[in-house]
Amino acid sequence: MGWFKIPTIFTSYNHTHLPYYNPARQNLVNKSETQKDGAPNKVFRFLRRLMSGGKIDGGSRTEAEEKLYAWLYALAQSDKDLVFEYVRSTERGLSFAEAERRLKENGPNVPIDYSFPSWWHILWNAFFHPFNIILIVLSVISYFTSDSPNGCIMLVLVFISVSLRFYQEYGSSKAAMKLSEFVRCPVKVQRCAGRVYQTELVVQIDQRDVVPGDIVIFEPGDLFPGDVRLLSSKHLVVSQSSLTGESWTTEKTADIREDQSTPLLDLKNICFMGTNVVSGGGAGLVVSTGSKTYMSTMFSNIGKKKPPNDFEDGVRRISYVLVAVMLVVVTVIVVIDYTTSHNLTESILFGISVASALTPQMLPLIVNTSLAKGALAMARDRCIIKSLSAIRDMGSMDILCIDKTGTLTMNRAIMVNHLDSRGLSKEKVLQFAFLNSYFKTDQKYPLDDAILAHVYTNGYRFQPSKWQKIDEIPFDFIRRRVSIIMEREAEDKSRHVFDRVMVTKGALEEVMKVCSSIEDVDSGTNITFTSEHYQRILNMVEEISNEGLRVLGVAIKSLDTETSYQRKDDDETFESDMVFLGLITFFDPPKDSAKQALWRLAEKGVKAKVLTGDSLSLAIRVCKEVGIRTTHVVTGPELELLNQESFHETVKRATVLARLTPTQKLRVVQSLQTVGNHIVGFLGDGVNDSLALDAANVGISVDSAASVAKDFADIILLEKDLNVLIAGVEHGRLTFGNTMKYIKMSVIANLGSVLSILIATVCLKYEPLTPRQLLTQNFLYSVGQIAIPWDKMEEDAVKVPQKWSQKGLPMFILWNGPVCTIFDVSALLFLWFYYKAHGVVDSMFFHSAWFIEGLLMQTLIIHLIRTEKIPFIQDLASWPVLCSTVLISAIGIAIPFTPIGDVMGFVELPLSYFGFLLVLFIGYLFVGQVVKRLYIMVYKRWL
């Protein structure tokens, strides 16, 4: 709807759109296109884009993304000297004047340039719905016809519908503002000053003031203020979890030239906006800021429309059909009535009453009441519903995309095994790994807790009290290991000799790097650590990693009693000539409830697909544990190599998709929606999940998720448990089913009633019901429908996803609508021939009889429509619906016998007429059930 003004990257080849244009950069951006695309390809691409009608295609990148990729890859493949030329900067940095000029030209450095919609714009979109317009017009007419109660009810329904929609859309439009919170921080930049002699200065500015060409200086804890090409780096380790969702860090270095085969987020010399420095430091050249960064391009689809909602589109189409039918039928009725009564005012009022009878007045109230009831039920199941329509979509959902960590797994490590260099279980490895974790004080990690828990729960007695800690070399992200120096009294106590050792534990490669010996398995002696040993351990670890396990290495070193660790700068020297003992393996176990929950979802027709940024081997291990098939798996880099058709086919078959970037998660969701025609739910909790959450039909997050993820989610789980979603699916299908009951029942009843009135108007010389009687009948019938949201659904109806069928409703009406009209006409013929009520003198009798028959017919239709079984015999409605039916029927029958009936022009009816009605309705239920069985035989479904 154009709420978010999100600029694309390099929107034109014209230099007037490039904030820091130069020919070198322009050639970089256009190089790949000039090489690969000739004029015919461009024409075909244009025609294909034109024929697609702007439809979302999950298998292809946008033009802005293609240009961004070309720009960053060109920078990653270029020398540092050439990079300065591309962004028109110098090794000294920008001058203050040039930086100010570029800031004015480019605007503030924020990831998304958004323009907040005015409240009246949102209100107008919420208000402009065909049924709302119809109800308002009819309510005004009701006031003119002195039917104030009916008019007031219509306005209340409009107010409820508009208020709920306005509230939801006004809240969701603010979500994109949260993105700027991730990059608001002070930044150190290098600027040059002076007219004659330029001096380099390091100044601190706000992130919003950073411009392309700035040289930024960063250290641990800093956020990158834009996309940066590294100029220098020292032991630089970066966390890209905000973009990838992976908890692991990645090393970056300036002294490298990348090639085209490296995945974008794996480029070693490029750092991205929104990522942060874990350890190390360096300097980099800002090459893209604001809306031209990778982060902004990634989020450029946020705030745009989701795929069309079949339910809302279906309701809109039905409303247009009813309006068209209303205009035709009402016009015919007014003309016919005028030819007999010659009273134009009375004929118009009667036509308006018929129009009111044709409108499903309770649709907004029934829909919103059903959704609100579902929201309350889900709140009891520890779910917070932000968008009420998501409950209905939950009932239609047939694919659930889920992240692995914390959803399928416990998001905590457990220790699996302790192995020596040959892969055999050895207690000594566990003993020294335990002592390392036990005496470690600098900072405890979950893996340390896992080791301690494994030792305590399995009854090992390593007696740490006999050891004394001497010193500690703490963990850092450069060495990626921690060493503990400790000692104990030797076995020869008479000599008071002490054993002093250093135990090192950490990343396997880093531990093996400082080892010169290895403990021989057979003799127990130390032998030289050869390249054969090194390769054998790597091969073993590769097999272990393929099973989804994490690995830590353990090594020891005997020290002299006098040896101590004093200086922090001799870590590499002190940690050397060690003896490699073995390795410890860990696993993030699946939740006990995950397998059962996925099985129950599959039973209900909801297939699960795992979309994760973690490694493929780890994802496969977890999926096998919880029962997800792993015969078709794929990774993000593999998806990048596929063409559009192959992409869609691969996404359709794959059940596990690993190492996905945020944009790849988005494309997978869009592919399932558009090409696969699925209703997709997505469960995620990170910033990297925001794209997919926004695009999915049902976005689901958890209470502990990032604020942006929660803003874009439709449903918030207070517990990270898939079993909660099963209850949501059931509530969604119940809500969808009851809503469809009302829509089908009301359309059939209203159309049948109006057609009956048309036939009666043609046959009689007077109106079959006066405007006041018709509106009263319609009011009572509408009030009786309020209980529908509290009805129950059959078990078979909630076992499969419920979707709106575009052809289903018209065919349903064609099959079942005539049945209602046939029995209305039967009542007309009975009154005509048995009671001779076809003259003007008998009009009051006819009005009374027709009023009761029409009201009871419309009230009983719900019981025929609501179930596949025989109503009142094989299946009973819920007690609220039964009570509503009895109450409205009793009121309708009683009115002609009360003073109110006298005022409305009714007369008392003979008992024989009620006997006829009993036979009539039994016949209606019998014929209706026969038509129902035939319909089910043909279309294999009912509601």
Short mmCIF file of C-alpha atoms in Angstrom, two decimals, residues 466-788:
data_model
loop_
_atom_site.label_atom_id
_atom_site.label_comp_id
_atom_site.label_asym_id
_atom_site.label_seq_id
_atom_site.Cartn_x
_atom_site.Cartn_y
_atom_site.Cartn_z
CA LYS A 466 43.84 -32.87 45.71
CA TRP A 467 44.79 -30.27 43.12
CA GLN A 468 45.64 -26.64 43.68
CA LYS A 469 45.23 -24.00 40.99
CA ILE A 470 48.36 -21.93 40.40
CA ASP A 471 47.40 -19.71 37.45
CA GLU A 472 45.12 -19.36 34.45
CA ILE A 473 45.58 -18.19 30.87
CA PRO A 474 42.03 -17.07 30.00
CA PHE A 475 40.17 -17.76 26.80
CA ASP A 476 40.19 -15.22 23.98
CA PHE A 477 38.90 -15.28 20.41
CA ILE A 478 42.38 -15.16 18.92
CA ARG A 479 43.87 -18.23 20.66
CA ARG A 480 40.45 -19.88 21.16
CA ARG A 481 41.68 -21.96 24.09
CA VAL A 482 42.03 -21.72 27.87
CA SER A 483 44.88 -23.10 29.99
CA ILE A 484 44.93 -23.93 33.71
CA ILE A 485 48.20 -24.34 35.64
CA MET A 486 47.78 -26.54 38.72
CA GLU A 487 49.73 -28.84 40.95
CA ARG A 488 49.29 -31.65 43.47
CA GLU A 489 51.53 -33.49 45.88
CA ALA A 490 53.31 -36.41 44.28
CA GLU A 491 52.85 -39.98 45.45
CA ASP A 492 56.29 -39.91 47.21
CA LYS A 493 55.09 -37.81 50.16
CA SER A 494 58.33 -38.20 52.20
CA ARG A 495 60.18 -35.99 49.72
CA HIS A 496 57.38 -33.40 49.46
CA VAL A 497 57.59 -33.43 45.63
CA PHE A 498 54.84 -31.72 43.66
CA ASP A 499 53.47 -32.48 40.16
CA ARG A 500 52.77 -29.26 38.24
CA VAL A 501 50.92 -29.45 34.93
CA MET A 502 49.23 -27.15 32.49
CA VAL A 503 45.92 -28.36 31.00
CA THR A 504 44.74 -26.69 27.79
CA LYS A 505 41.26 -27.05 26.35
CA GLY A 506 39.76 -25.30 23.32
CA ALA A 507 39.17 -25.37 19.57
CA LEU A 508 40.70 -28.56 18.20
CA GLU A 509 42.85 -26.88 15.51
CA GLU A 510 44.21 -24.36 18.02
CA VAL A 511 45.02 -27.07 20.59
CA MET A 512 46.78 -29.28 18.04
CA LYS A 513 48.75 -26.23 16.86
CA VAL A 514 50.60 -26.07 20.22
CA CYS A 515 51.23 -29.83 20.54
CA SER A 516 54.54 -31.46 19.64
CA SER A 517 53.78 -34.87 21.16
CA ILE A 518 50.91 -37.28 21.38
CA GLU A 519 50.21 -40.00 23.92
CA ASP A 520 50.63 -43.42 22.38
CA VAL A 521 47.54 -45.52 22.98
CA ASP A 522 49.37 -48.84 23.25
CA SER A 523 52.42 -48.01 25.37
CA GLY A 524 51.15 -44.98 27.24
CA THR A 525 54.34 -43.08 26.38
CA ASN A 526 54.64 -39.80 24.52
CA ILE A 527 55.72 -39.92 20.90
CA THR A 528 56.26 -37.23 18.29
CA PHE A 529 53.13 -35.63 16.88
CA THR A 530 53.51 -36.36 13.15
CA SER A 531 51.55 -35.21 10.12
CA GLU A 532 50.01 -38.69 9.93
CA HIS A 533 48.64 -38.29 13.44
CA TYR A 534 47.36 -34.84 12.53
CA GLN A 535 45.55 -36.05 9.40
CA ARG A 536 44.08 -39.10 11.19
CA ILE A 537 42.60 -36.88 13.90
CA LEU A 538 41.17 -34.49 11.31
CA ASN A 539 39.53 -37.37 9.42
CA MET A 540 38.05 -38.69 12.66
CA VAL A 541 36.75 -35.25 13.60
CA GLU A 542 35.20 -34.83 10.16
CA GLU A 543 33.19 -38.01 10.69
CA ILE A 544 32.18 -36.83 14.15
CA SER A 545 31.13 -33.41 12.78
CA ASN A 546 29.05 -35.10 10.08
CA GLU A 547 27.04 -36.61 12.91
CA GLY A 548 26.25 -33.12 14.18
CA LEU A 549 28.64 -33.09 17.15
CA ARG A 550 30.87 -30.28 18.37
CA VAL A 551 34.48 -31.04 19.33
CA LEU A 552 37.01 -29.61 21.81
CA GLY A 553 40.65 -30.67 22.04
CA VAL A 554 42.50 -31.43 25.29
CA ALA A 555 46.27 -31.28 25.86
CA ILE A 556 48.62 -31.25 28.87
CA LYS A 557 52.17 -30.18 29.62
CA SER A 558 54.36 -31.07 32.60
CA LEU A 559 56.00 -28.06 34.23
CA ASP A 560 58.81 -27.55 36.67
CA THR A 561 57.71 -26.49 40.12
CA GLU A 562 59.44 -23.16 39.68
CA THR A 563 57.79 -22.48 36.31
CA SER A 564 55.05 -19.86 36.44
CA TYR A 565 53.05 -17.81 33.98
CA GLN A 566 53.74 -14.11 34.42
CA ARG A 567 53.25 -12.06 31.27
CA LYS A 568 50.13 -11.88 29.16
CA ASP A 569 52.05 -11.32 25.94
CA ASP A 570 53.89 -14.68 25.93
CA ASP A 571 50.82 -16.91 25.63
CA GLU A 572 51.98 -18.42 22.35
CA THR A 573 55.44 -19.20 23.81
CA PHE A 574 54.16 -20.58 27.09
CA GLU A 575 51.50 -22.75 25.42
CA SER A 576 53.89 -24.87 23.36
CA ASP A 577 55.44 -28.34 23.24
CA MET A 578 52.28 -29.86 24.72
CA VAL A 579 51.08 -33.45 24.67
CA PHE A 580 47.81 -34.07 22.81
CA LEU A 581 45.46 -36.26 24.90
CA GLY A 582 42.25 -36.42 22.91
CA LEU A 583 38.97 -34.69 22.38
CA ILE A 584 35.56 -34.12 23.98
CA THR A 585 32.34 -34.25 21.91
CA PHE A 586 29.12 -32.33 22.56
CA PHE A 587 25.60 -32.27 21.21
CA ASP A 588 22.64 -29.91 21.46
CA PRO A 589 19.96 -32.51 22.21
CA PRO A 590 16.46 -32.35 20.73
CA LYS A 591 13.59 -31.56 23.01
CA ASP A 592 11.64 -34.53 24.30
CA SER A 593 8.42 -32.91 23.11
CA ALA A 594 9.67 -32.02 19.60
CA LYS A 595 9.28 -35.46 18.01
CA GLN A 596 5.79 -35.93 19.39
CA ALA A 597 4.76 -32.41 18.39
CA LEU A 598 6.02 -32.84 14.81
CA TRP A 599 4.22 -36.17 14.56
CA ARG A 600 0.98 -34.57 15.75
CA LEU A 601 1.41 -31.70 13.27
CA ALA A 602 1.97 -34.20 10.45
CA GLU A 603 -1.21 -36.00 11.50
CA LYS A 604 -3.05 -32.71 11.02
CA GLY A 605 -1.60 -32.23 7.54
CA VAL A 606 1.12 -29.72 8.48
CA LYS A 607 4.53 -30.57 7.02
CA ALA A 608 7.67 -29.25 8.72
CA LYS A 609 10.68 -27.80 6.94
CA VAL A 610 13.82 -26.80 8.83
CA LEU A 611 15.34 -23.48 7.71
CA THR A 612 18.51 -22.73 9.63
CA GLY A 613 21.74 -20.81 9.38
CA ASP A 614 23.67 -23.60 11.12
CA SER A 615 25.73 -26.28 9.40
CA LEU A 616 24.07 -28.99 7.35
CA SER A 617 25.56 -31.87 9.34
CA LEU A 618 24.24 -30.50 12.62
CA ALA A 619 20.80 -29.85 11.14
CA ILE A 620 20.64 -33.39 9.71
CA ARG A 621 21.60 -34.93 13.07
CA VAL A 622 18.86 -33.04 14.89
CA CYS A 623 16.25 -33.76 12.23
CA LYS A 624 16.98 -37.49 12.38
CA GLU A 625 16.52 -37.38 16.14
CA VAL A 626 13.07 -35.76 15.89
CA GLY A 627 11.83 -37.78 12.92
CA ILE A 628 12.16 -35.28 10.05
CA ARG A 629 13.19 -36.94 6.80
CA THR A 630 16.66 -35.98 5.59
CA THR A 631 16.61 -37.61 2.15
CA HIS A 632 16.34 -34.19 0.48
CA VAL A 633 18.64 -31.56 1.96
CA VAL A 634 20.28 -28.45 0.54
CA THR A 635 22.45 -25.55 1.66
CA GLY A 636 22.25 -21.84 0.97
CA PRO A 637 25.38 -21.73 -1.25
CA GLU A 638 23.91 -24.57 -3.33
CA LEU A 639 20.65 -22.67 -3.77
CA GLU A 640 22.59 -19.66 -5.07
CA LEU A 641 23.82 -21.73 -8.01
CA LEU A 642 20.36 -22.85 -9.15
CA ASN A 643 18.25 -21.24 -11.83
CA GLN A 644 14.72 -20.14 -11.08
CA GLU A 645 12.95 -23.36 -12.06
CA SER A 646 15.44 -25.59 -10.26
CA PHE A 647 15.23 -23.37 -7.19
CA HIS A 648 11.48 -23.85 -6.88
CA GLU A 649 11.71 -27.60 -7.45
CA THR A 650 14.49 -27.97 -4.88
CA VAL A 651 12.60 -25.95 -2.27
CA LYS A 652 9.51 -28.05 -2.88
CA ARG A 653 11.35 -31.35 -2.22
CA ALA A 654 13.79 -30.28 0.50
CA THR A 655 12.93 -30.84 4.14
CA VAL A 656 16.20 -29.49 5.57
CA LEU A 657 17.70 -26.23 4.29
CA ALA A 658 20.89 -25.21 6.11
CA ARG A 659 23.37 -22.29 6.02
CA LEU A 660 20.64 -19.98 4.76
CA THR A 661 20.98 -16.22 4.73
CA PRO A 662 17.97 -14.07 5.69
CA THR A 663 17.16 -13.32 2.06
CA GLN A 664 17.32 -17.01 1.21
CA LYS A 665 14.86 -17.77 4.01
CA LEU A 666 12.59 -15.12 2.50
CA ARG A 667 12.85 -16.63 -0.98
CA VAL A 668 12.11 -20.11 0.33
CA VAL A 669 8.95 -18.86 2.04
CA GLN A 670 7.85 -16.93 -1.06
CA SER A 671 8.53 -19.91 -3.31
CA LEU A 672 6.35 -22.15 -1.14
CA GLN A 673 3.60 -19.53 -1.19
CA THR A 674 3.54 -18.56 -4.86
CA VAL A 675 4.75 -21.61 -6.77
CA GLY A 676 3.73 -24.25 -4.25
CA ASN A 677 0.43 -22.51 -3.40
CA HIS A 678 0.91 -23.31 0.29
CA ILE A 679 -0.15 -21.43 3.41
CA VAL A 680 3.18 -21.04 5.19
CA GLY A 681 3.93 -20.48 8.85
CA PHE A 682 7.40 -19.43 9.98
CA LEU A 683 8.77 -19.78 13.51
CA GLY A 684 11.82 -17.62 14.20
CA ASP A 685 13.31 -15.48 16.93
CA GLY A 686 16.23 -13.49 15.50
CA VAL A 687 16.77 -10.33 13.49
CA ASN A 688 17.81 -12.61 10.64
CA ASP A 689 14.31 -14.15 10.71
CA SER A 690 12.46 -10.84 10.31
CA LEU A 691 12.19 -11.06 6.52
CA ALA A 692 10.64 -14.52 6.59
CA LEU A 693 8.40 -13.63 9.55
CA ASP A 694 7.04 -10.64 7.66
CA ALA A 695 6.45 -12.59 4.44
CA ALA A 696 4.92 -15.74 5.93
CA ASN A 697 1.17 -16.12 6.14
CA VAL A 698 1.62 -16.77 9.86
CA GLY A 699 4.67 -15.27 11.55
CA ILE A 700 5.42 -16.92 14.89
CA SER A 701 8.02 -15.85 17.43
CA VAL A 702 8.76 -16.33 21.12
CA ASP A 703 8.75 -14.01 24.10
CA SER A 704 12.55 -14.17 24.40
CA ALA A 705 13.09 -13.23 20.74
CA ALA A 706 14.69 -10.05 19.40
CA SER A 707 12.35 -7.06 19.50
CA VAL A 708 12.26 -6.75 15.70
CA ALA A 709 11.28 -10.41 15.31
CA LYS A 710 8.45 -9.98 17.82
CA ASP A 711 7.25 -6.84 16.03
CA PHE A 712 6.87 -8.67 12.72
CA ALA A 713 5.37 -11.81 14.22
CA ASP A 714 1.62 -12.38 14.25
CA ILE A 715 1.76 -14.80 17.19
CA ILE A 716 4.07 -14.72 20.22
CA LEU A 717 4.69 -17.97 22.09
CA LEU A 718 5.37 -17.63 25.79
CA GLU A 719 6.94 -21.08 25.66
CA LYS A 720 9.34 -22.32 22.97
CA ASP A 721 7.37 -25.50 22.49
CA LEU A 722 5.85 -26.83 19.28
CA ASN A 723 2.98 -28.41 21.23
CA VAL A 724 1.62 -24.91 21.78
CA LEU A 725 1.34 -24.54 18.00
CA ILE A 726 -0.79 -27.68 17.76
CA ALA A 727 -3.40 -26.05 19.95
CA GLY A 728 -3.16 -22.98 17.73
CA VAL A 729 -3.77 -25.06 14.62
CA GLU A 730 -6.84 -26.62 16.22
CA HIS A 731 -8.23 -23.24 17.29
CA GLY A 732 -7.51 -21.87 13.82
CA ARG A 733 -9.41 -24.64 12.10
CA LEU A 734 -12.30 -24.28 14.50
CA THR A 735 -12.40 -20.55 13.81
CA PHE A 736 -12.15 -21.03 10.05
CA GLY A 737 -14.82 -23.72 10.06
CA ASN A 738 -17.33 -21.68 12.06
CA THR A 739 -16.70 -18.64 9.88
CA MET A 740 -17.29 -20.69 6.73
CA LYS A 741 -20.49 -22.07 8.29
CA TYR A 742 -21.81 -18.56 8.64
CA ILE A 743 -20.74 -17.41 5.20
CA LYS A 744 -22.19 -20.41 3.37
CA MET A 745 -25.31 -20.53 5.47
CA SER A 746 -26.03 -16.80 5.28
CA VAL A 747 -25.42 -16.56 1.54
CA ILE A 748 -27.67 -19.55 0.84
CA ALA A 749 -30.37 -18.38 3.25
CA ASN A 750 -30.28 -14.76 2.07
CA LEU A 751 -30.20 -15.56 -1.63
CA GLY A 752 -32.91 -18.20 -1.23
CA SER A 753 -35.06 -15.82 0.78
CA VAL A 754 -34.67 -12.97 -1.71
CA LEU A 755 -35.44 -15.23 -4.68
CA SER A 756 -38.52 -16.48 -2.84
CA ILE A 757 -39.61 -12.89 -2.21
CA LEU A 758 -39.08 -12.12 -5.90
CA ILE A 759 -41.23 -15.09 -6.93
CA ALA A 760 -43.92 -14.20 -4.37
CA THR A 761 -43.93 -10.57 -5.52
CA VAL A 762 -44.48 -11.69 -9.11
CA CYS A 763 -47.30 -14.09 -8.14
CA LEU A 764 -49.11 -11.94 -5.58
CA LYS A 765 -50.84 -8.61 -6.02
CA TYR A 766 -49.23 -7.29 -2.85
CA GLU A 767 -45.93 -7.39 -0.98
CA PRO A 768 -45.25 -10.81 0.65
CA LEU A 769 -43.94 -8.89 3.69
CA THR A 770 -44.05 -5.21 4.56
CA PRO A 771 -40.68 -3.41 4.94
CA ARG A 772 -41.04 -3.39 8.74
CA GLN A 773 -41.89 -7.09 8.87
CA LEU A 774 -39.01 -8.00 6.57
CA LEU A 775 -36.49 -5.99 8.60
CA THR A 776 -37.79 -7.52 11.86
CA GLN A 777 -37.45 -11.00 10.42
CA ASN A 778 -33.93 -10.21 9.24
CA PHE A 779 -33.02 -8.71 12.64
CA LEU A 780 -34.20 -11.78 14.58
CA TYR A 781 -32.44 -14.11 12.18
CA SER A 782 -29.19 -12.11 12.45
CA VAL A 783 -29.29 -12.09 16.26
CA GLY A 784 -29.71 -15.85 16.26
CA GLN A 785 -26.46 -16.24 14.35
CA ILE A 786 -24.34 -14.65 17.10
CA ALA A 787 -23.96 -18.07 18.75
CA ILE A 788 -22.17 -19.59 15.73
#
